[in-house]
């Protein structure tokens, strides 16, 4: 049985920056350490990156695999979330979770509106828990946004609003950097230093 919901909101940063922060995977395990201990890239197929995201629990590495797709310039899809290791008793054996995040430029305030679509597919006996699961996902999404905005604001103070240079610096590892630069490179050059 399917349960879908949408979260909308605004992030106070230009869209070139919010997209860069999303693709800036170097920050994931430092900034979001409450949400993840480790992140490994298991494979890359075009714009789809399969990652293993894990948490340490009594010496075990528990977590899940997921496919993360970048749809340039401003969309992100997560699908095929599976337990890792496969024998791990996990909600992902019963519930499939697909998410679709869209960032939209808000020209009026030079900021980013977002739309986060989530679809849960679950057996009928878990369906009564859909509200609870929605609450958990919404809470995690808010937390991630708050932490991302802390990073964005710190960099904004140092480099100026809209300056993407710290994200695209040569030494900095970023998902789909070429693709990103193709779409946002001009915005980066045009920024205030
Ligand atoms: Fe983040």
mmCIF file of C-alpha atoms and ligand atoms in Angstrom:
data_model
loop_
_atom_site.group_PDB
_atom_site.id
_atom_site.type_symbol
_atom_site.label_atom_id
_atom_site.label_comp_id
_atom_site.label_asym_id
_atom_site.label_seq_id
_atom_site.Cartn_x
_atom_site.Cartn_y
_atom_site.Cartn_z
ATOM 1 C CA UNK A 1 0.000 0.000 0.000
ATOM 2 C CA UNK A 2 1.316 3.392 -0.931
ATOM 3 C CA UNK A 3 1.583 6.485 1.188
ATOM 4 C CA UNK A 4 2.886 9.663 -0.417
ATOM 5 C CA UNK A 5 3.535 13.062 1.078
ATOM 6 C CA UNK A 6 5.259 16.302 0.154
ATOM 7 C CA UNK A 7 7.238 18.759 2.210
ATOM 8 C CA UNK A 8 7.817 22.266 0.885
ATOM 9 C CA UNK A 9 9.868 25.135 2.229
ATOM 10 C CA UNK A 10 12.563 27.683 1.567
ATOM 11 C CA UNK A 11 16.309 27.735 2.119
ATOM 12 C CA UNK A 12 17.900 31.149 2.482
ATOM 13 C CA UNK A 13 20.625 30.698 -0.131
ATOM 14 C CA UNK A 14 20.826 31.012 -3.929
ATOM 15 C CA UNK A 15 19.983 27.835 -5.812
ATOM 16 C CA UNK A 16 23.557 27.477 -7.153
ATOM 17 C CA UNK A 17 24.695 27.203 -3.546
ATOM 18 C CA UNK A 18 22.011 24.829 -2.261
ATOM 19 C CA UNK A 19 22.624 22.479 -5.197
ATOM 20 C CA UNK A 20 26.392 22.685 -4.600
ATOM 21 C CA UNK A 21 25.903 21.901 -0.906
ATOM 22 C CA UNK A 22 23.790 18.875 -1.794
ATOM 23 C CA UNK A 23 26.461 17.555 -4.168
ATOM 24 C CA UNK A 24 29.264 18.432 -1.745
ATOM 25 C CA UNK A 25 29.593 14.907 -0.352
ATOM 26 C CA UNK A 26 32.729 15.782 1.619
ATOM 27 C CA UNK A 27 30.562 17.265 4.366
ATOM 28 C CA UNK A 28 28.171 14.339 4.789
ATOM 29 C CA UNK A 29 29.878 12.391 7.545
ATOM 30 C CA UNK A 30 31.204 15.420 9.411
ATOM 31 C CA UNK A 31 28.246 17.729 9.356
ATOM 32 C CA UNK A 32 25.585 15.024 9.468
ATOM 33 C CA UNK A 33 27.359 12.755 11.932
ATOM 34 C CA UNK A 34 24.154 12.230 13.887
ATOM 35 C CA UNK A 35 22.602 10.748 10.732
ATOM 36 C CA UNK A 36 25.522 8.711 9.416
ATOM 37 C CA UNK A 37 28.949 7.328 10.434
ATOM 38 C CA UNK A 38 30.233 6.329 7.038
ATOM 39 C CA UNK A 39 29.381 6.690 3.398
ATOM 40 C CA UNK A 40 30.957 4.509 0.721
ATOM 41 C CA UNK A 41 30.500 4.776 -3.007
ATOM 42 C CA UNK A 42 29.693 1.284 -4.295
ATOM 43 C CA UNK A 43 29.210 2.135 -7.960
ATOM 44 C CA UNK A 44 28.560 4.865 -10.468
ATOM 45 C CA UNK A 45 26.335 4.523 -13.517
ATOM 46 C CA UNK A 46 25.991 7.821 -15.308
ATOM 47 C CA UNK A 47 24.265 10.160 -12.902
ATOM 48 C CA UNK A 48 23.307 7.400 -10.480
ATOM 49 C CA UNK A 49 25.634 6.776 -7.566
ATOM 50 C CA UNK A 50 25.048 3.732 -5.383
ATOM 51 C CA UNK A 51 26.170 4.378 -1.836
ATOM 52 C CA UNK A 52 26.329 2.396 1.358
ATOM 53 C CA UNK A 53 25.418 4.495 4.350
ATOM 54 C CA UNK A 54 26.253 2.991 7.748
ATOM 55 C CA UNK A 55 26.091 3.442 11.475
ATOM 56 C CA UNK A 56 28.273 1.697 14.030
ATOM 57 C CA UNK A 57 26.338 -0.405 16.503
ATOM 58 C CA UNK A 58 28.169 -2.622 18.985
ATOM 59 C CA UNK A 59 31.033 -3.158 16.558
ATOM 60 C CA UNK A 60 28.713 -3.897 13.641
ATOM 61 C CA UNK A 61 28.340 -1.733 10.570
ATOM 62 C CA UNK A 62 24.626 -1.410 9.949
ATOM 63 C CA UNK A 63 22.888 0.627 7.332
ATOM 64 C CA UNK A 64 21.558 0.564 3.820
ATOM 65 C CA UNK A 65 22.393 0.810 0.158
ATOM 66 C CA UNK A 66 20.667 3.418 -1.941
ATOM 67 C CA UNK A 67 20.756 4.791 -5.457
ATOM 68 C CA UNK A 68 21.175 8.560 -5.591
ATOM 69 C CA UNK A 69 20.463 10.186 -8.915
ATOM 70 C CA UNK A 70 21.233 13.739 -9.909
ATOM 71 C CA UNK A 71 18.911 15.169 -12.528
ATOM 72 C CA UNK A 72 20.543 18.453 -13.539
ATOM 73 C CA UNK A 73 20.284 21.160 -12.751
ATOM 74 C CA UNK A 74 18.240 21.009 -9.529
ATOM 75 C CA UNK A 75 16.646 17.596 -8.917
ATOM 76 C CA UNK A 76 17.705 14.637 -6.800
ATOM 77 C CA UNK A 77 16.154 11.218 -6.635
ATOM 78 C CA UNK A 78 16.773 8.444 -4.105
ATOM 79 C CA UNK A 79 15.527 4.917 -4.792
ATOM 80 C CA UNK A 80 16.289 1.215 -4.255
ATOM 81 C CA UNK A 81 16.975 1.620 -0.553
ATOM 82 C CA UNK A 82 18.022 -1.849 0.657
ATOM 83 C CA UNK A 83 19.415 -3.086 3.985
ATOM 84 C CA UNK A 84 23.193 -3.484 4.243
ATOM 85 C CA UNK A 85 24.095 -6.164 5.097
ATOM 86 C CA UNK A 86 21.070 -7.873 3.494
ATOM 87 C CA UNK A 87 20.412 -10.106 6.516
ATOM 88 C CA UNK A 88 20.003 -7.102 8.777
ATOM 89 C CA UNK A 89 16.473 -6.993 10.187
ATOM 90 C CA UNK A 90 15.378 -3.715 8.724
ATOM 91 C CA UNK A 91 12.346 -1.680 7.829
ATOM 92 C CA UNK A 92 13.740 -1.583 4.274
ATOM 93 C CA UNK A 93 12.856 -5.292 3.853
ATOM 94 C CA UNK A 94 9.204 -4.316 4.099
ATOM 95 C CA UNK A 95 8.935 -0.690 3.113
ATOM 96 C CA UNK A 96 10.317 0.791 -0.052
ATOM 97 C CA UNK A 97 11.161 4.484 0.184
ATOM 98 C CA UNK A 98 11.558 6.693 -2.858
ATOM 99 C CA UNK A 99 12.271 10.384 -2.566
ATOM 100 C CA UNK A 100 12.408 13.186 -5.088
ATOM 101 C CA UNK A 101 13.822 16.561 -4.137
ATOM 102 C CA UNK A 102 13.471 19.610 -6.345
ATOM 103 C CA UNK A 103 15.169 22.940 -5.748
ATOM 104 C CA UNK A 104 13.519 25.929 -7.393
ATOM 105 C CA UNK A 105 15.079 29.343 -7.747
ATOM 106 C CA UNK A 106 13.211 32.044 -5.844
ATOM 107 C CA UNK A 107 14.174 35.107 -7.850
ATOM 108 C CA UNK A 108 12.461 37.552 -5.527
ATOM 109 C CA UNK A 109 14.603 36.685 -2.506
ATOM 110 C CA UNK A 110 17.580 35.119 -4.322
ATOM 111 C CA UNK A 111 16.937 31.957 -2.358
ATOM 112 C CA UNK A 112 15.808 28.368 -2.906
ATOM 113 C CA UNK A 113 12.305 26.965 -2.613
ATOM 114 C CA UNK A 114 12.224 23.210 -2.253
ATOM 115 C CA UNK A 115 9.755 20.452 -2.805
ATOM 116 C CA UNK A 116 10.475 17.079 -1.213
ATOM 117 C CA UNK A 117 8.231 14.263 -2.464
ATOM 118 C CA UNK A 118 8.293 10.973 -0.607
ATOM 119 C CA UNK A 119 6.580 7.732 -1.528
ATOM 120 C CA UNK A 120 6.404 4.800 0.876
ATOM 121 C CA UNK A 121 5.257 1.402 -0.336
ATOM 122 C CA UNK A 122 4.434 -0.917 2.556
ATOM 123 C CA UNK A 123 2.452 -4.022 3.457
ATOM 124 C CA UNK A 124 -1.050 -3.502 4.878
ATOM 125 C CA UNK A 125 0.034 -4.453 8.421
ATOM 126 C CA UNK A 126 2.517 -1.593 8.522
ATOM 127 C CA UNK A 127 0.129 0.901 6.942
ATOM 128 C CA UNK A 128 -1.185 2.110 10.341
ATOM 129 C CA UNK A 129 2.380 3.305 11.069
ATOM 130 C CA UNK A 130 2.548 5.512 7.979
ATOM 131 C CA UNK A 131 2.035 8.723 9.978
ATOM 132 C CA UNK A 132 4.823 7.762 12.355
ATOM 133 C CA UNK A 133 7.193 6.973 9.462
ATOM 134 C CA UNK A 134 6.285 10.226 7.742
ATOM 135 C CA UNK A 135 7.080 12.079 10.981
ATOM 136 C CA UNK A 136 10.509 10.430 11.223
ATOM 137 C CA UNK A 137 11.405 11.237 7.624
ATOM 138 C CA UNK A 138 10.199 14.826 7.983
ATOM 139 C CA UNK A 139 12.247 15.225 11.163
ATOM 140 C CA UNK A 140 15.408 13.893 9.474
ATOM 141 C CA UNK A 141 14.844 16.151 6.486
ATOM 142 C CA UNK A 142 14.480 19.229 8.711
ATOM 143 C CA UNK A 143 17.606 18.298 10.660
ATOM 144 C CA UNK A 144 19.608 17.837 7.461
ATOM 145 C CA UNK A 145 18.421 21.196 6.144
ATOM 146 C CA UNK A 146 19.329 22.950 9.402
ATOM 147 C CA UNK A 147 22.822 21.424 9.348
ATOM 148 C CA UNK A 148 23.274 22.252 5.656
ATOM 149 C CA UNK A 149 22.252 25.853 6.284
ATOM 150 C CA UNK A 150 24.837 26.097 9.080
ATOM 151 C CA UNK A 151 27.526 25.088 6.589
ATOM 152 C CA UNK A 152 26.151 27.384 3.897
ATOM 153 C CA UNK A 153 25.993 30.365 6.277
ATOM 154 C CA UNK A 154 29.540 29.752 7.539
ATOM 155 C CA UNK A 155 30.825 29.796 3.961
ATOM 156 C CA UNK A 156 28.629 32.782 3.096
ATOM 157 C CA UNK A 157 30.311 34.761 5.870
ATOM 158 C CA UNK A 158 33.773 33.881 4.544
ATOM 159 C CA UNK A 159 33.205 34.037 0.791
ATOM 160 C CA UNK A 160 30.058 36.105 0.250
ATOM 161 C CA UNK A 161 26.503 35.107 -0.610
ATOM 162 C CA UNK A 162 26.218 33.032 -3.756
ATOM 163 C CA UNK A 163 29.923 32.361 -4.060
ATOM 164 C CA UNK A 164 30.307 28.742 -5.170
ATOM 165 C CA UNK A 165 34.108 28.774 -5.383
ATOM 166 C CA UNK A 166 34.669 26.824 -2.114
ATOM 167 C CA UNK A 167 32.457 24.025 -3.462
ATOM 168 C CA UNK A 168 34.109 23.754 -6.851
ATOM 169 C CA UNK A 169 37.715 24.266 -5.696
ATOM 170 C CA UNK A 170 40.067 21.875 -7.463
ATOM 171 C CA UNK A 171 40.991 19.898 -4.335
ATOM 172 C CA UNK A 172 37.352 19.521 -3.325
ATOM 173 C CA UNK A 173 35.502 16.299 -4.099
ATOM 174 C CA UNK A 174 31.952 16.819 -5.241
ATOM 175 C CA UNK A 175 29.428 14.526 -6.899
ATOM 176 C CA UNK A 176 28.886 15.238 -10.619
ATOM 177 C CA UNK A 177 31.185 18.232 -10.528
ATOM 178 C CA UNK A 178 31.449 18.542 -14.327
ATOM 179 C CA UNK A 179 27.706 18.471 -14.699
ATOM 180 C CA UNK A 180 27.278 21.019 -11.924
ATOM 181 C CA UNK A 181 29.845 23.408 -13.379
ATOM 182 C CA UNK A 182 28.174 23.115 -16.787
ATOM 183 C CA UNK A 183 24.943 24.462 -15.293
ATOM 184 C CA UNK A 184 26.174 26.769 -12.550
ATOM 185 C CA UNK A 185 29.701 27.745 -13.573
ATOM 186 C CA UNK A 186 28.531 31.112 -14.884
ATOM 187 C CA UNK A 187 26.638 31.858 -11.693
ATOM 188 C CA UNK A 188 29.878 31.117 -9.854
ATOM 189 C CA UNK A 189 31.961 33.491 -11.928
ATOM 190 C CA UNK A 190 29.387 36.245 -11.556
ATOM 191 C CA UNK A 191 29.314 36.213 -7.773
ATOM 192 C CA UNK A 192 30.469 38.907 -5.442
ATOM 193 C CA UNK A 193 33.867 37.973 -3.982
HETATM 194 FE FE1 LIG B 1 24.131 18.156 3.751
#
